[in-house]
Short mmCIF file of C-alpha atoms and ligand atoms in Angstrom, two decimals:
data_model
loop_
_atom_site.label_atom_id
_atom_site.label_comp_id
_atom_site.label_asym_id
_atom_site.label_seq_id
_atom_site.Cartn_x
_atom_site.Cartn_y
_atom_site.Cartn_z
CA MET A 1 -158.58 110.22 -45.19
CA ARG A 2 -156.01 111.02 -42.51
CA GLU A 3 -156.38 107.49 -41.14
CA LEU A 4 -155.87 106.03 -44.61
CA PHE A 5 -152.76 108.16 -45.12
CA ASP A 6 -151.36 106.93 -41.79
CA LYS A 7 -151.95 103.32 -42.78
CA VAL A 8 -150.49 103.75 -46.26
CA LEU A 9 -147.42 105.50 -44.87
CA GLY A 10 -147.18 102.78 -42.20
CA ALA A 11 -147.11 100.12 -44.92
CA TYR A 12 -144.40 101.83 -46.98
CA LEU A 13 -142.20 102.74 -44.00
CA GLY A 14 -142.85 99.28 -42.53
CA LEU A 15 -141.52 97.75 -45.76
CA ALA A 16 -138.29 99.77 -45.44
CA ILE A 17 -137.93 98.98 -41.72
CA GLY A 18 -138.37 95.25 -42.34
CA ASP A 19 -135.86 95.38 -45.20
CA ALA A 20 -133.24 97.27 -43.16
CA LEU A 21 -133.73 95.07 -40.08
CA GLY A 22 -133.78 91.78 -41.98
CA ALA A 23 -130.84 92.49 -44.29
CA THR A 24 -128.38 92.08 -41.41
CA VAL A 25 -129.30 88.41 -41.09
CA GLU A 26 -130.13 87.61 -44.72
CA PHE A 27 -128.99 84.11 -45.72
CA MET A 28 -128.21 83.13 -42.10
CA ARG A 29 -129.74 80.13 -40.39
CA PRO A 30 -131.80 80.71 -37.23
CA ARG A 31 -129.12 78.91 -35.18
CA GLU A 32 -126.35 81.15 -36.55
CA ILE A 33 -128.41 84.23 -35.70
CA VAL A 34 -128.80 83.08 -32.11
CA ILE A 35 -125.05 82.54 -31.77
CA GLN A 36 -124.16 85.92 -33.26
CA TYR A 37 -126.98 88.18 -31.99
CA GLY A 38 -129.09 86.29 -29.48
CA VAL A 39 -132.35 87.77 -30.72
CA HIS A 40 -131.75 90.17 -33.63
CA ARG A 41 -133.92 93.23 -32.96
CA GLU A 42 -131.96 96.38 -33.86
CA ILE A 43 -131.28 98.05 -37.20
CA ILE A 44 -127.47 97.92 -37.28
CA GLY A 45 -126.54 97.35 -40.94
CA GLY A 46 -123.75 94.90 -41.79
CA GLY A 47 -124.73 91.46 -43.04
CA TRP A 48 -123.36 89.88 -46.20
CA LEU A 49 -123.93 93.18 -48.08
CA LYS A 50 -121.93 95.17 -45.49
CA LEU A 51 -124.69 97.73 -45.25
CA ALA A 52 -124.50 101.06 -43.49
CA ARG A 53 -126.75 101.35 -40.45
CA GLY A 54 -130.30 101.98 -41.65
CA GLN A 55 -129.52 101.24 -45.29
CA VAL A 56 -132.22 99.44 -47.27
CA THR A 57 -131.79 96.97 -50.15
CA ASP A 58 -133.48 96.11 -53.45
CA ASP A 59 -136.82 95.36 -51.78
CA THR A 60 -137.27 99.03 -50.95
CA THR A 61 -135.32 100.62 -53.81
CA MET A 62 -137.10 98.59 -56.51
CA SER A 63 -140.42 99.57 -54.95
CA LEU A 64 -139.36 103.20 -55.11
CA ALA A 65 -138.30 102.77 -58.75
CA LEU A 66 -141.71 101.27 -59.56
CA GLY A 67 -143.53 103.96 -57.61
CA GLY A 68 -141.55 106.65 -59.42
CA ALA A 69 -142.57 105.24 -62.80
CA LEU A 70 -146.24 105.19 -61.77
CA LEU A 71 -146.06 108.78 -60.63
CA GLN A 72 -144.29 109.87 -63.78
CA GLY A 73 -146.88 108.10 -65.91
CA GLY A 74 -149.48 109.98 -63.89
CA THR A 75 -153.20 109.81 -64.28
CA HIS A 76 -152.90 109.74 -68.02
CA ALA A 77 -151.12 106.40 -68.15
CA LEU A 78 -153.05 105.18 -65.15
CA GLY A 79 -156.37 105.83 -66.82
CA LEU A 80 -155.63 102.19 -67.35
CA HIS A 81 -158.19 101.44 -69.92
CA ALA A 82 -156.39 98.20 -70.63
CA ARG A 83 -154.92 99.54 -73.89
CA GLY A 84 -153.07 102.30 -72.07
CA ASP A 85 -151.25 99.80 -69.87
CA ASP A 86 -148.43 98.94 -72.28
CA THR A 87 -147.00 102.46 -72.27
CA LEU A 88 -147.01 102.47 -68.50
CA VAL A 89 -145.43 99.01 -68.21
CA HIS A 90 -142.69 100.13 -70.62
CA SER A 91 -141.95 103.07 -68.37
CA ILE A 92 -141.77 100.65 -65.40
CA GLY A 93 -139.35 98.50 -67.42
CA GLN A 94 -137.23 101.58 -68.14
CA ALA A 95 -137.28 102.54 -64.46
CA PHE A 96 -136.00 99.05 -63.57
CA VAL A 97 -133.23 99.40 -66.18
CA GLN A 98 -132.21 102.73 -64.69
CA TRP A 99 -132.35 101.23 -61.24
CA LEU A 100 -130.05 98.37 -62.29
CA GLN A 101 -127.65 100.73 -64.07
CA GLY A 102 -127.44 102.74 -60.86
CA LYS A 103 -125.61 99.73 -59.34
CA PRO A 104 -128.02 98.85 -56.52
CA VAL A 105 -126.51 97.20 -53.45
CA ASP A 106 -128.16 93.90 -54.44
CA CYS A 107 -130.32 92.40 -57.17
CA GLY A 108 -131.84 88.93 -57.36
CA ASN A 109 -130.90 86.70 -60.29
CA THR A 110 -134.40 86.49 -61.73
CA CYS A 111 -134.87 90.26 -61.50
CA ARG A 112 -131.51 90.84 -63.19
CA ARG A 113 -132.28 88.40 -65.99
CA GLY A 114 -135.71 89.96 -66.59
CA ILE A 115 -134.42 93.53 -66.58
CA LEU A 116 -131.62 92.65 -69.02
CA ARG A 117 -134.15 90.91 -71.27
CA TYR A 118 -136.26 94.06 -71.24
CA LEU A 119 -133.19 96.20 -72.00
CA HIS A 120 -132.14 94.11 -74.99
CA GLU A 121 -135.48 92.91 -76.39
CA HIS A 122 -137.98 95.50 -75.17
CA THR A 123 -140.47 92.71 -74.42
CA LEU A 124 -142.81 93.21 -71.46
CA ALA A 125 -142.59 89.57 -70.38
CA GLY A 126 -140.43 86.52 -70.94
CA PRO A 127 -141.99 83.11 -71.64
CA TYR A 128 -143.27 81.04 -68.71
CA ASN A 129 -140.23 79.89 -66.77
CA PRO A 130 -140.34 77.20 -64.07
CA GLY A 131 -137.42 79.00 -62.39
CA ASP A 132 -139.38 82.24 -61.99
CA ALA A 133 -141.12 81.31 -58.73
CA GLY A 134 -138.97 83.64 -56.65
CA ASN A 135 -140.33 86.49 -54.52
CA GLY A 136 -138.85 89.41 -56.52
CA ALA A 137 -142.07 90.54 -58.20
CA LEU A 138 -144.08 90.21 -55.00
CA MET A 139 -141.64 92.21 -52.87
CA ARG A 140 -141.95 95.40 -54.94
CA ASN A 141 -145.70 95.54 -55.70
CA LEU A 142 -146.71 97.96 -52.94
CA PRO A 143 -146.81 101.10 -55.16
CA VAL A 144 -149.18 99.37 -57.58
CA VAL A 145 -151.53 98.48 -54.72
CA LEU A 146 -151.50 102.10 -53.58
CA ALA A 147 -151.99 103.68 -57.01
CA THR A 148 -154.96 101.41 -57.78
CA LEU A 149 -156.70 101.42 -54.39
CA GLY A 150 -159.99 102.47 -55.92
CA ASP A 151 -159.97 100.19 -58.95
CA ASP A 152 -160.00 96.38 -58.53
CA ALA A 153 -159.48 95.61 -62.20
CA ALA A 154 -156.53 97.99 -62.57
CA PHE A 155 -154.99 96.53 -59.40
CA ALA A 156 -155.08 92.99 -60.80
CA ARG A 157 -153.98 93.93 -64.31
CA LEU A 158 -151.10 96.17 -63.35
CA SER A 159 -149.85 93.88 -60.56
CA ILE A 160 -149.47 91.03 -63.03
CA ALA A 161 -148.01 93.27 -65.73
CA GLN A 162 -145.26 94.64 -63.51
CA ALA A 163 -144.59 91.14 -62.14
CA HIS A 164 -144.15 89.65 -65.62
CA LEU A 165 -141.40 92.09 -66.49
CA THR A 166 -139.13 89.79 -64.47
CA HIS A 167 -141.12 86.82 -63.13
CA HIS A 168 -143.43 84.66 -65.22
CA HIS A 169 -144.81 81.94 -63.00
CA PRO A 170 -148.33 81.19 -61.67
CA LEU A 171 -147.10 80.97 -58.05
CA SER A 172 -145.47 84.39 -58.31
CA ASP A 173 -148.67 85.78 -59.86
CA ALA A 174 -150.87 84.23 -57.16
CA ALA A 175 -148.64 85.52 -54.36
CA THR A 176 -148.42 89.02 -55.83
CA LEU A 177 -152.19 89.26 -56.17
CA GLY A 178 -152.88 87.59 -52.83
CA MET A 179 -150.58 89.73 -50.72
CA GLY A 180 -151.86 92.78 -52.61
CA GLN A 181 -155.44 91.86 -51.69
CA LEU A 182 -154.49 91.37 -48.06
CA LEU A 183 -152.72 94.73 -48.04
CA ARG A 184 -155.83 96.41 -49.45
CA LEU A 185 -157.94 94.80 -46.71
CA LEU A 186 -155.59 96.02 -43.98
CA LEU A 187 -155.45 99.54 -45.44
CA HIS A 188 -159.22 99.60 -45.23
CA GLY A 189 -159.03 98.73 -41.53
CA ALA A 190 -159.84 95.00 -41.54
CA GLU A 191 -159.82 93.41 -38.08
CA HIS A 192 -157.78 90.36 -37.16
CA CYS A 193 -160.67 87.92 -37.59
CA GLU A 194 -161.45 89.35 -41.03
CA CYS A 195 -157.84 88.78 -42.08
CA ARG A 196 -157.91 85.28 -40.66
CA HIS A 197 -161.07 84.59 -42.65
CA TRP A 198 -159.47 86.01 -45.82
CA CYS A 199 -156.41 83.78 -45.28
CA ASP A 200 -158.56 80.65 -44.87
CA LEU A 201 -160.43 81.40 -48.07
CA TRP A 202 -157.32 82.32 -50.04
CA ILE A 203 -155.49 79.17 -48.92
CA THR A 204 -158.48 77.07 -50.03
CA GLN A 205 -158.11 78.63 -53.47
CA ASN A 206 -154.29 78.54 -53.41
CA PRO A 207 -153.43 75.46 -51.31
CA ALA A 208 -149.69 75.63 -52.10
CA PHE A 209 -149.40 78.55 -49.68
CA GLY A 210 -150.98 76.75 -46.70
CA PHE A 211 -148.94 77.78 -43.67
CA THR A 212 -150.36 75.63 -40.86
CA PRO A 213 -148.42 73.84 -39.52
CA TYR A 214 -145.59 76.24 -40.36
CA ARG A 215 -142.67 74.38 -41.97
CA GLY A 216 -140.08 76.97 -40.98
CA HIS A 217 -138.72 77.63 -44.46
CA ALA A 218 -138.04 81.31 -45.21
CA THR A 219 -136.28 81.16 -48.58
CA ALA A 220 -136.81 83.37 -51.63
CA TYR A 221 -139.02 80.66 -53.17
CA VAL A 222 -142.28 82.55 -53.18
CA VAL A 223 -144.19 79.73 -51.46
CA ASP A 224 -141.74 79.70 -48.53
CA THR A 225 -141.80 83.49 -48.40
CA VAL A 226 -145.59 83.78 -48.26
CA GLN A 227 -145.93 80.97 -45.71
CA THR A 228 -143.43 82.72 -43.45
CA VAL A 229 -145.07 86.12 -43.89
CA LEU A 230 -148.60 84.89 -43.17
CA HIS A 231 -147.52 82.70 -40.27
CA PHE A 232 -145.82 85.51 -38.35
CA LEU A 233 -148.30 88.21 -39.38
CA MET A 234 -151.22 86.19 -38.02
CA LEU A 235 -149.33 84.91 -34.97
CA HIS A 236 -148.39 88.36 -33.61
CA GLU A 237 -150.74 91.32 -33.71
CA ASP A 238 -147.97 93.66 -32.55
CA PHE A 239 -145.76 95.17 -35.29
CA GLU A 240 -142.47 94.72 -33.46
CA ALA A 241 -143.22 91.18 -32.26
CA ALA A 242 -144.26 90.08 -35.76
CA LEU A 243 -141.19 91.60 -37.41
CA VAL A 244 -138.63 90.33 -34.88
CA ALA A 245 -140.02 86.80 -35.09
CA THR A 246 -139.92 86.95 -38.90
CA VAL A 247 -136.35 88.16 -39.42
CA ASN A 248 -134.97 85.77 -36.79
CA GLN A 249 -136.11 82.99 -39.09
CA GLY A 250 -133.17 84.11 -41.27
CA ASP A 251 -132.69 83.09 -44.91
CA ASP A 252 -134.39 85.71 -47.14
CA ALA A 253 -134.93 87.79 -44.01
CA ASP A 254 -134.86 91.22 -45.67
CA THR A 255 -137.68 90.23 -48.01
CA THR A 256 -139.83 88.33 -45.50
CA GLY A 257 -139.13 91.27 -43.15
CA ALA A 258 -140.11 93.82 -45.80
CA LEU A 259 -143.40 92.04 -46.49
CA VAL A 260 -144.35 91.53 -42.85
CA GLY A 261 -143.30 95.14 -42.20
CA MET A 262 -145.57 96.29 -45.03
CA LEU A 263 -148.62 94.32 -43.89
CA ALA A 264 -148.16 94.88 -40.15
CA GLY A 265 -147.36 98.55 -40.85
CA ALA A 266 -150.66 98.89 -42.72
CA ARG A 267 -152.36 97.26 -39.77
CA CYS A 268 -150.99 99.66 -37.13
CA GLY A 269 -150.29 102.82 -39.16
CA ALA A 270 -147.17 104.99 -39.31
CA SER A 271 -147.94 106.73 -36.04
CA ARG A 272 -147.55 103.45 -34.15
CA LEU A 273 -144.34 102.20 -35.76
CA PRO A 274 -141.48 101.78 -33.27
CA GLN A 275 -139.74 105.16 -33.19
CA ARG A 276 -136.25 103.78 -32.64
CA TRP A 277 -136.49 101.84 -35.92
CA LEU A 278 -138.00 104.74 -37.82
CA HIS A 279 -135.20 107.03 -36.69
CA ARG A 280 -132.57 104.55 -37.82
CA LEU A 281 -133.71 104.60 -41.45
CA GLN A 282 -131.70 106.90 -43.70
CA PRO A 283 -133.49 110.29 -43.95
CA ALA A 284 -133.42 110.23 -47.77
CA THR A 285 -135.33 106.92 -47.73
CA VAL A 286 -137.97 108.24 -45.34
CA GLN A 287 -138.34 111.38 -47.47
CA ALA A 288 -138.70 109.45 -50.73
CA ILE A 289 -141.29 107.15 -49.17
CA THR A 290 -143.28 110.00 -47.66
CA ASP A 291 -143.31 111.89 -50.98
CA GLN A 292 -144.41 108.82 -52.92
CA THR A 293 -147.13 108.01 -50.40
CA SER A 294 -148.84 111.35 -50.99
CA GLY A 295 -148.39 111.13 -54.74
CA LEU A 296 -149.64 107.58 -55.08
CA LEU A 297 -152.69 108.25 -52.91
CA ALA A 298 -153.55 111.28 -55.05
CA LEU A 299 -153.15 109.09 -58.11
CA ALA A 300 -155.45 106.46 -56.57
CA GLN A 301 -158.10 109.11 -56.11
CA THR A 302 -158.08 110.04 -59.81
CA VAL A 303 -157.97 106.42 -60.93
CA LYS A 304 -161.01 105.76 -58.79
CA GLU A 305 -162.92 108.69 -60.30
CA ASP A 306 -161.90 107.50 -63.74
CA ALA A 307 -163.07 103.95 -63.07
CA HIS A 308 -166.50 105.23 -62.10
CA VAL A 309 -167.07 107.40 -65.17
MN1 MN B 1 -133.02 92.67 -50.59
MN1 MN B 2 -133.83 89.28 -49.97
#
């Protein structure tokens, strides 16, 4: 249990570290990064959002909003006998509305459009939209993975439900489920070769995400995002090496960074995250993440017991 807690905390803190590190070079080209920073490897803030040192962006704060809604819904809502889901997804929608009204430092266009639709129409999903293949639903799904660790069906159902609040596209769905499955594997201690095997199988089923040879695109298009994340995650077994290589690819660097940070953080655990990065995060962020980690794991335990009744 202590090992699981360390891995879960490593994933959530890794997400925030990747977000804070990557945000400095978001929307830059690799060549521009080299000119300005050489190799970008320190959490220094700045970037197009003019962040404070250690400040995180929507990738982390939307995850916290989602995690907060899950915790507020509690075991009751998370009993997740499919009929109970709607109430919970509404409370996630409301949490996103509150998050947006709190004037977050950034918000993707598709997320904004979906949240405003929820605010005005109270619908849990928009119609299928070919423009919804961005990475915004994928980037925030960590709390769902944690809360449903013991229940495969609830994991799949709730991942898609929270995704559809803002993104309604099969590639977004596939990526959200796929990266969630990989995270679950890593939290359960999967070795490198097991992950490699999972990737091979998943790419056979979802060929769009094939990442060998790596094309070098790191945009917010969910296919580019996932290719980048899997390429660098599998290339470097070390957390720092994987994350530095990822964010120096530029473009949607905070989000590719957040996702690699999450997966590599689950792989190594919180106790092995680079201390200098951890200490650069804002204390309120670390506190919120640590609190949610305990809460979501406790929730997972009750969901699991429920699923086995
Ligand atoms: Mn962001
Ligand atoms: Mn981003």
